[in-house]
């Protein structure tokens, strides 16, 4: 179907919105029209907050999650158990574990997972940073809470091997989390249970 | 569920994305994480194209649709039939009618519809501009192609009355378009047929 070409600035906006995860061409066009037609203020706000987030957010030097400080509030807190380190794939996963209220240690956020098919190897994930983190601030146990997907398991397997070789106690959260699913979509109770029932291989 | 508070710039970005149509809080958060974690370049591009669109796009002086010129390519074209004026609610509707290849006249884009429940009256839609358009550049017929929703029908009814009072021939596209649906989601063939079968009340 040959649609009338959009004016250049509109075309480019639609292309840009189309790169968002889960947003097809048609939805992107509707979003663009909506912003320009009904919500120019909202559009300006999105533009502004994106720039602000890109400029002001950095990665916590200890856990790698998003923060405006050098060290995020969790890593800086003396009320957390600094002897436990839970490794998750994303900041969203960290949020879900916090919401389960079943864990009071620290975190390390991988910001991705080892995914050989997508060309994301251990190098690209910068796992060196995690290893340095564990050497600089020793912990009693590293809990691997990557997702129970193929990539998450690969990542956990790889991390487990390297960390154990350095004499560090490593555990994996229990498979209470349904296999093949992503932490972010699991209820908090299941996550709390999986943390408690974690096993050391 | 008490999630860990996001750092301020992340929170504000999520809030802004959450105002997009059809984007809930959870999807907005996933989008924000995705942009910051995997696609900072794409994020910058979205911000930039929004600003560009807000700055460079204006409304065509004749048809009210988005354009970078004073008069858009359709209104400026001598190959179009300037004696026919088709009134649609949105630029997306205009695109759909163009895609049907069943119409070669001009357009007027309301950029909305009369929706008393939402507080959008004839004033807010700035229908004066449409009336001026018809007086400044007389046409033989105005085809009302607003959607067959309650608001679209109200708008068509109101416009029809005012235009007929000024001695202008007014028609409504045929109800080949399924009742209660929006033009943008109807196949091009149905739209072409509805245009051909339009009726004059
Ligand atoms: Zn931290
Ligand atoms: Zn025009």
Coordinates of C-alpha atoms and ligand atoms in Angstrom, one line a residue:
Chain A
X1 CA 0.0 0.0 0.0
X2 CA 1.6 3.2 -1.2
X3 CA 1.1 5.8 1.6
X4 CA 1.6 9.4 0.9
X5 CA 5.2 10.3 1.9
X6 CA 5.3 12.0 5.2
X7 CA 7.1 15.4 5.4
X8 CA 10.8 14.7 6.2
X9 CA 10.8 15.8 9.9
X10 CA 7.7 13.6 10.5
X11 CA 9.2 10.7 8.6
X12 CA 12.4 10.9 10.7
X13 CA 10.4 11.0 14.0
X14 CA 8.4 8.0 13.0
X15 CA 11.6 6.1 12.0
X16 CA 13.2 7.0 15.4
X17 CA 10.1 5.9 17.4
X18 CA 10.0 2.7 15.4
X19 CA 13.3 1.6 16.9
X20 CA 11.7 1.4 20.4
X21 CA 11.2 -2.2 21.5
X22 CA 7.7 -3.5 20.5
X23 CA 6.8 -0.4 18.5
X24 CA 6.0 -1.2 14.9
X25 CA 5.8 1.3 12.0
X26 CA 2.1 1.9 12.4
X27 CA 2.2 2.5 16.1
X28 CA 5.2 4.8 15.7
X29 CA 3.2 6.8 13.1
X30 CA 0.2 7.0 15.5
X31 CA 2.5 8.1 18.3
X32 CA 4.1 10.8 16.1
X33 CA 0.7 12.2 15.0
X34 CA -0.6 12.1 18.6
X35 CA 2.4 14.0 19.9
X36 CA 2.3 16.7 17.2
X37 CA -1.5 17.0 17.1
X38 CA -2.6 16.7 20.7
X39 CA 0.5 16.8 23.0
X40 CA 3.3 19.0 21.9
X41 CA 4.1 19.7 25.5
X42 CA 4.4 16.0 26.2
X43 CA 6.6 15.6 23.1
X44 CA 9.0 18.3 24.4
X45 CA 9.0 16.7 27.8
X46 CA 10.0 13.3 26.3
X47 CA 12.8 14.9 24.3
X48 CA 14.0 16.8 27.4
X49 CA 13.9 13.9 29.8
X50 CA 15.8 11.6 27.3
X51 CA 18.6 14.2 27.1
X52 CA 18.6 14.6 30.9
X53 CA 18.7 10.9 31.5
X54 CA 21.5 10.4 28.9
X55 CA 23.5 13.2 30.5
X56 CA 22.9 12.7 34.2
X57 CA 22.7 9.0 34.7
X58 CA 25.8 7.0 35.2
X59 CA 26.6 3.5 36.3
X60 CA 27.2 2.8 40.0
X61 CA 30.9 2.1 40.5
X62 CA 30.0 -0.9 42.7
X63 CA 26.9 -2.5 41.2
X64 CA 26.7 -1.0 37.7
X65 CA 23.1 0.0 38.0
X66 CA 21.8 3.4 37.0
X67 CA 22.4 6.2 39.5
X68 CA 23.2 9.9 39.7
X69 CA 25.9 9.3 42.3
X70 CA 29.2 7.5 42.1
X71 CA 27.9 4.9 44.4
X72 CA 24.1 4.2 44.4
X73 CA 22.0 4.3 47.6
X74 CA 21.8 0.5 47.9
X75 CA 25.6 0.0 47.7
X76 CA 26.2 2.9 50.0
X77 CA 23.7 1.6 52.7
X78 CA 25.1 0.3 55.9
X79 CA 21.8 -1.5 56.6
X80 CA 22.4 -3.9 53.7
X81 CA 24.3 -7.2 54.1
X82 CA 27.6 -6.5 52.3
X83 CA 28.6 -10.1 52.4
X84 CA 26.1 -11.2 49.8
X85 CA 26.2 -10.2 46.2
X86 CA 23.3 -10.9 43.9
X87 CA 24.0 -10.8 40.1
X88 CA 21.1 -9.8 37.9
X89 CA 20.8 -9.1 34.2
X90 CA 19.0 -5.8 34.3
X91 CA 18.0 -2.9 36.5
X92 CA 14.4 -4.1 36.1
X93 CA 15.4 -7.4 37.6
X94 CA 17.0 -5.7 40.6
X95 CA 13.8 -3.8 41.1
X96 CA 11.7 -7.0 41.1
X97 CA 14.0 -8.6 43.7
X98 CA 13.8 -5.5 45.9
X99 CA 10.0 -5.7 45.6
X100 CA 10.1 -9.3 46.9
X101 CA 11.5 -8.0 50.2
X102 CA 13.3 -11.4 50.5
X103 CA 16.8 -10.1 50.0
X104 CA 19.0 -7.6 51.9
X105 CA 22.4 -8.0 50.3
X106 CA 24.0 -6.1 47.5
X107 CA 23.7 -6.4 43.7
X108 CA 25.6 -6.5 40.5
X109 CA 23.7 -5.5 37.4
X110 CA 25.2 -7.1 34.2
X111 CA 23.2 -4.8 31.9
X112 CA 22.8 -7.7 29.5
X113 CA 23.5 -11.4 29.3
X114 CA 26.0 -13.6 27.4
X115 CA 24.2 -14.2 24.1
X116 CA 26.6 -15.9 21.6
X117 CA 23.9 -15.9 18.9
X118 CA 23.6 -12.1 19.1
X119 CA 27.3 -11.7 19.2
X120 CA 27.3 -10.6 22.9
X121 CA 30.2 -12.5 24.5
X122 CA 31.7 -12.3 27.9
X123 CA 34.0 -9.5 26.7
X124 CA 31.1 -7.2 25.5
X125 CA 29.3 -7.6 28.8
X126 CA 32.5 -6.4 30.5
X127 CA 32.5 -9.1 33.1
X128 CA 35.9 -8.0 34.2
X129 CA 34.2 -5.3 36.1
X130 CA 32.2 -7.9 38.1
X131 CA 35.4 -9.8 38.9
X132 CA 37.1 -6.6 40.0
X133 CA 34.1 -5.8 42.1
X134 CA 34.4 -9.1 43.9
X135 CA 38.1 -8.7 44.4
X136 CA 37.9 -5.1 45.6
X137 CA 35.1 -5.7 48.0
X138 CA 35.2 -9.4 49.0
X139 CA 31.9 -11.1 49.7
X140 CA 31.0 -14.4 51.3
X141 CA 28.6 -15.5 48.5
X142 CA 27.7 -14.6 45.0
X143 CA 24.1 -15.4 44.2
X144 CA 23.5 -15.8 40.4
X145 CA 20.0 -14.5 39.6
X146 CA 20.2 -14.3 35.9
X147 CA 17.0 -15.4 34.1
X148 CA 16.2 -19.1 33.4
X149 CA 16.4 -18.5 29.7
X150 CA 19.1 -20.1 27.5
X151 CA 21.2 -16.9 27.6
X152 CA 20.7 -16.4 31.3
X153 CA 21.7 -20.0 32.0
X154 CA 24.8 -19.7 29.8
X155 CA 25.7 -16.5 31.7
X156 CA 25.2 -18.1 35.1
X157 CA 27.3 -21.2 34.0
X158 CA 30.1 -19.1 32.8
X159 CA 30.2 -16.7 35.8
X160 CA 29.9 -19.7 38.2
X161 CA 32.9 -21.4 36.7
X162 CA 35.1 -18.3 36.8
X163 CA 34.1 -17.2 40.3
X164 CA 34.5 -20.7 41.8
X165 CA 37.9 -20.9 40.3
X166 CA 38.8 -17.9 42.4
X167 CA 37.6 -19.7 45.5
X168 CA 34.4 -17.7 45.8
X169 CA 31.2 -19.4 47.1
X170 CA 28.6 -19.3 44.3
X171 CA 24.9 -20.1 44.4
X172 CA 22.1 -20.1 41.8
X173 CA 18.6 -18.9 42.8
X174 CA 16.2 -21.9 42.9
X175 CA 14.2 -22.8 39.8
X176 CA 11.1 -21.7 41.5
X177 CA 11.0 -19.1 38.9
X178 CA 9.2 -20.8 36.0
X179 CA 11.7 -22.1 33.4
X180 CA 11.9 -20.0 30.3
X181 CA 10.5 -16.9 31.9
X182 CA 12.0 -13.6 32.8
X183 CA 12.3 -12.4 36.4
X184 CA 10.6 -9.2 35.6
X185 CA 7.3 -11.0 34.9
X186 CA 7.3 -13.2 37.9
X187 CA 5.3 -12.5 41.0
X188 CA 7.3 -11.2 44.1
X189 CA 6.4 -14.2 46.2
X190 CA 7.9 -16.7 43.8
X191 CA 11.0 -14.6 43.6
X192 CA 11.3 -14.4 47.4
X193 CA 10.9 -18.2 47.6
X194 CA 13.5 -18.8 44.9
X195 CA 16.0 -16.7 46.7
X196 CA 15.5 -18.6 50.0
X197 CA 15.7 -21.9 48.3
X198 CA 18.9 -21.0 46.3
X199 CA 21.4 -23.8 45.9
X200 CA 25.1 -24.1 45.9
X201 CA 26.3 -26.5 43.2
Chain B
X1 CA 4.2 -3.6 45.2
X2 CA 6.8 -1.1 46.5
X3 CA 9.5 -0.9 43.8
X4 CA 12.8 0.7 44.6
X5 CA 12.5 4.4 43.6
X6 CA 14.3 5.1 40.3
X7 CA 16.9 7.8 40.3
X8 CA 15.2 11.1 39.4
X9 CA 16.2 11.5 35.7
X10 CA 15.1 7.9 35.1
X11 CA 11.9 8.4 37.0
X12 CA 11.1 11.5 34.9
X13 CA 11.9 9.8 31.6
X14 CA 9.6 6.9 32.6
X15 CA 6.8 9.4 33.5
X16 CA 7.2 11.2 30.1
X17 CA 7.2 7.9 28.1
X18 CA 4.1 6.9 30.1
X19 CA 2.1 9.7 28.5
X20 CA 2.4 8.2 25.1
X21 CA -0.9 6.6 23.9
X22 CA -1.1 2.9 24.8
X23 CA 2.1 2.9 26.9
X24 CA 1.6 1.9 30.5
X25 CA 4.0 2.5 33.4
X26 CA 5.6 -0.9 33.0
X27 CA 6.2 -0.6 29.3
X28 CA 7.5 2.9 29.8
X29 CA 10.0 1.6 32.3
X30 CA 11.1 -1.2 29.9
X31 CA 11.5 1.4 27.1
X32 CA 13.6 3.7 29.4
X33 CA 15.9 0.8 30.5
X34 CA 16.2 -0.4 26.9
X35 CA 17.2 3.1 25.7
X36 CA 19.7 3.7 28.4
X37 CA 21.1 0.2 28.5
X38 CA 21.2 -0.9 24.8
X39 CA 20.4 2.1 22.6
X40 CA 21.8 5.4 23.8
X41 CA 22.2 6.5 20.2
X42 CA 18.6 5.6 19.4
X43 CA 17.5 7.6 22.5
X44 CA 19.4 10.7 21.3
X45 CA 17.9 10.3 17.9
X46 CA 14.3 10.2 19.3
X47 CA 15.0 13.3 21.3
X48 CA 16.5 15.1 18.3
X49 CA 13.7 14.1 15.9
X50 CA 11.0 15.2 18.3
X51 CA 12.6 18.7 18.6
X52 CA 13.1 18.8 14.8
X53 CA 9.4 17.9 14.2
X54 CA 8.2 20.4 16.7
X55 CA 10.3 23.1 15.2
X56 CA 10.0 22.5 11.5
X57 CA 6.5 21.1 11.0
X58 CA 3.7 23.6 10.5
X59 CA 0.1 23.3 9.4
X60 CA -0.7 23.7 5.7
X61 CA -2.5 27.0 5.3
X62 CA -5.1 25.4 3.1
X63 CA -5.7 21.9 4.5
X64 CA -4.3 22.1 8.0
X65 CA -2.2 18.9 7.7
X66 CA 1.5 18.7 8.7
X67 CA 3.9 20.2 6.2
X68 CA 7.3 22.0 6.1
X69 CA 5.9 24.5 3.5
X70 CA 3.2 27.1 3.8
X71 CA 1.1 25.1 1.3
X72 CA 1.5 21.3 1.3
X73 CA 2.3 19.3 -1.9
X74 CA -1.3 18.1 -2.3
X75 CA -2.9 21.5 -2.0
X76 CA -0.3 22.9 -4.3
X77 CA -0.7 20.3 -7.0
X78 CA -2.5 21.2 -10.2
X79 CA -3.2 17.6 -11.0
X80 CA -5.7 17.4 -8.1
X81 CA -9.4 18.2 -8.5
X82 CA -9.7 21.6 -6.6
X83 CA -13.5 21.5 -6.8
X84 CA -13.7 18.6 -4.2
X85 CA -12.8 19.0 -0.6
X86 CA -12.7 16.0 1.7
X87 CA -12.8 16.6 5.4
X88 CA -11.0 14.1 7.7
X89 CA -10.2 14.0 11.3
X90 CA -6.5 13.2 11.2
X91 CA -3.5 13.2 9.0
X92 CA -3.5 9.4 9.4
X93 CA -7.0 9.3 7.8
X94 CA -5.8 11.5 4.9
X95 CA -3.0 9.0 4.3
X96 CA -5.5 6.1 4.3
X97 CA -7.7 7.8 1.7
X98 CA -4.7 8.5 -0.5
X99 CA -3.7 4.9 -0.2
X100 CA -7.2 3.9 -1.6
X101 CA -6.4 5.7 -4.9
X102 CA -10.1 6.4 -5.1
X103 CA -10.0 10.2 -4.6
X104 CA -8.2 13.0 -6.4
X105 CA -9.6 16.1 -4.8
X106 CA -8.2 18.2 -1.9
X107 CA -8.5 17.7 1.9
X108 CA -9.1 19.5 5.1
X109 CA -7.7 17.9 8.2
X110 CA -9.6 18.7 11.4
X111 CA -6.9 17.5 13.7
X112 CA -9.5 16.2 16.0
X113 CA -13.2 15.8 16.3
X114 CA -16.1 17.4 18.2
X115 CA -16.2 15.5 21.4
X116 CA -18.4 17.2 23.9
X117 CA -17.7 14.7 26.7
X118 CA -14.0 15.5 26.5
X119 CA -14.7 19.2 26.4
X120 CA -13.7 19.5 22.7
X121 CA -16.3 21.8 21.2
X122 CA -16.5 23.3 17.8
X123 CA -14.5 26.3 19.1
X124 CA -11.5 24.3 20.2
X125 CA -11.4 22.5 16.8
X126 CA -11.1 25.9 15.2
X127 CA -13.7 25.1 12.6
X128 CA -13.7 28.8 11.6
X129 CA -10.5 27.9 9.7
X130 CA -12.4 25.3 7.7
X131 CA -15.2 27.8 6.9
X132 CA -12.7 30.4 5.8
X133 CA -11.0 27.8 3.7
X134 CA -14.2 27.1 1.9
X135 CA -15.0 30.8 1.4
X136 CA -11.5 31.7 0.3
X137 CA -11.2 28.9 -2.2
X138 CA -14.7 27.9 -3.2
X139 CA -15.4 24.2 -4.0
X140 CA -18.3 22.4 -5.6
X141 CA -18.7 19.8 -2.9
X142 CA -17.5 19.1 0.6
X143 CA -17.2 15.4 1.4
X144 CA -17.4 14.6 5.1
X145 CA -15.1 11.7 5.8
X146 CA -15.0 11.8 9.6
X147 CA -15.1 8.5 11.3
X148 CA -18.3 6.6 11.9
X149 CA -17.9 6.9 15.7
X150 CA -20.2 8.9 17.9
X151 CA -17.8 11.9 17.8
X152 CA -17.2 11.6 14.1
X153 CA -20.9 11.6 13.4
X154 CA -21.5 14.6 15.7
X155 CA -18.8 16.4 13.9
X156 CA -20.2 15.5 10.4
X157 CA -23.7 16.5 11.5
X158 CA -22.5 19.9 12.8
X159 CA -20.3 20.6 9.8
X160 CA -23.0 19.6 7.4
X161 CA -25.5 21.9 8.9
X162 CA -23.2 24.9 8.9
X163 CA -21.9 24.3 5.4
X164 CA -25.4 23.7 3.9
X165 CA -26.6 26.9 5.5
X166 CA -23.9 28.6 3.4
X167 CA -25.3 27.0 0.2
X168 CA -22.5 24.5 -0.1
X169 CA -23.2 21.0 -1.4
X170 CA -22.2 18.5 1.3
X171 CA -22.0 14.8 1.1
X172 CA -21.1 12.1 3.6
X173 CA -18.9 9.1 2.7
X174 CA -21.0 5.9 2.5
X175 CA -21.3 3.7 5.5
X176 CA -19.3 1.0 3.7
X177 CA -16.8 1.7 6.4
X178 CA -17.9 -0.6 9.3
X179 CA -19.9 1.3 11.9
X180 CA -18.0 2.2 15.0
X181 CA -14.6 1.7 13.4
X182 CA -11.9 4.2 12.5
X183 CA -10.8 4.9 9.0
X184 CA -7.2 4.2 9.7
X185 CA -8.0 0.5 10.4
X186 CA -10.1 -0.1 7.4
X187 CA -8.8 -1.7 4.2
X188 CA -8.1 0.6 1.2
X189 CA -10.8 -1.1 -1.0
X190 CA -13.6 -0.4 1.4
X191 CA -12.5 3.2 1.6
X192 CA -12.4 3.6 -2.1
X193 CA -15.9 2.1 -2.4
X194 CA -17.3 4.3 0.4
X195 CA -16.0 7.4 -1.4
X196 CA -17.6 6.4 -4.7
X197 CA -20.9 5.6 -3.0
X198 CA -21.0 8.8 -0.9
X199 CA -24.4 10.3 -0.5
X200 CA -25.8 13.9 -0.4
X201 CA -28.3 14.3 2.4
Ligands
LIG1 ZN1 25.3 0.4 43.4
LIG2 ZN1 -2.5 21.2 2.3

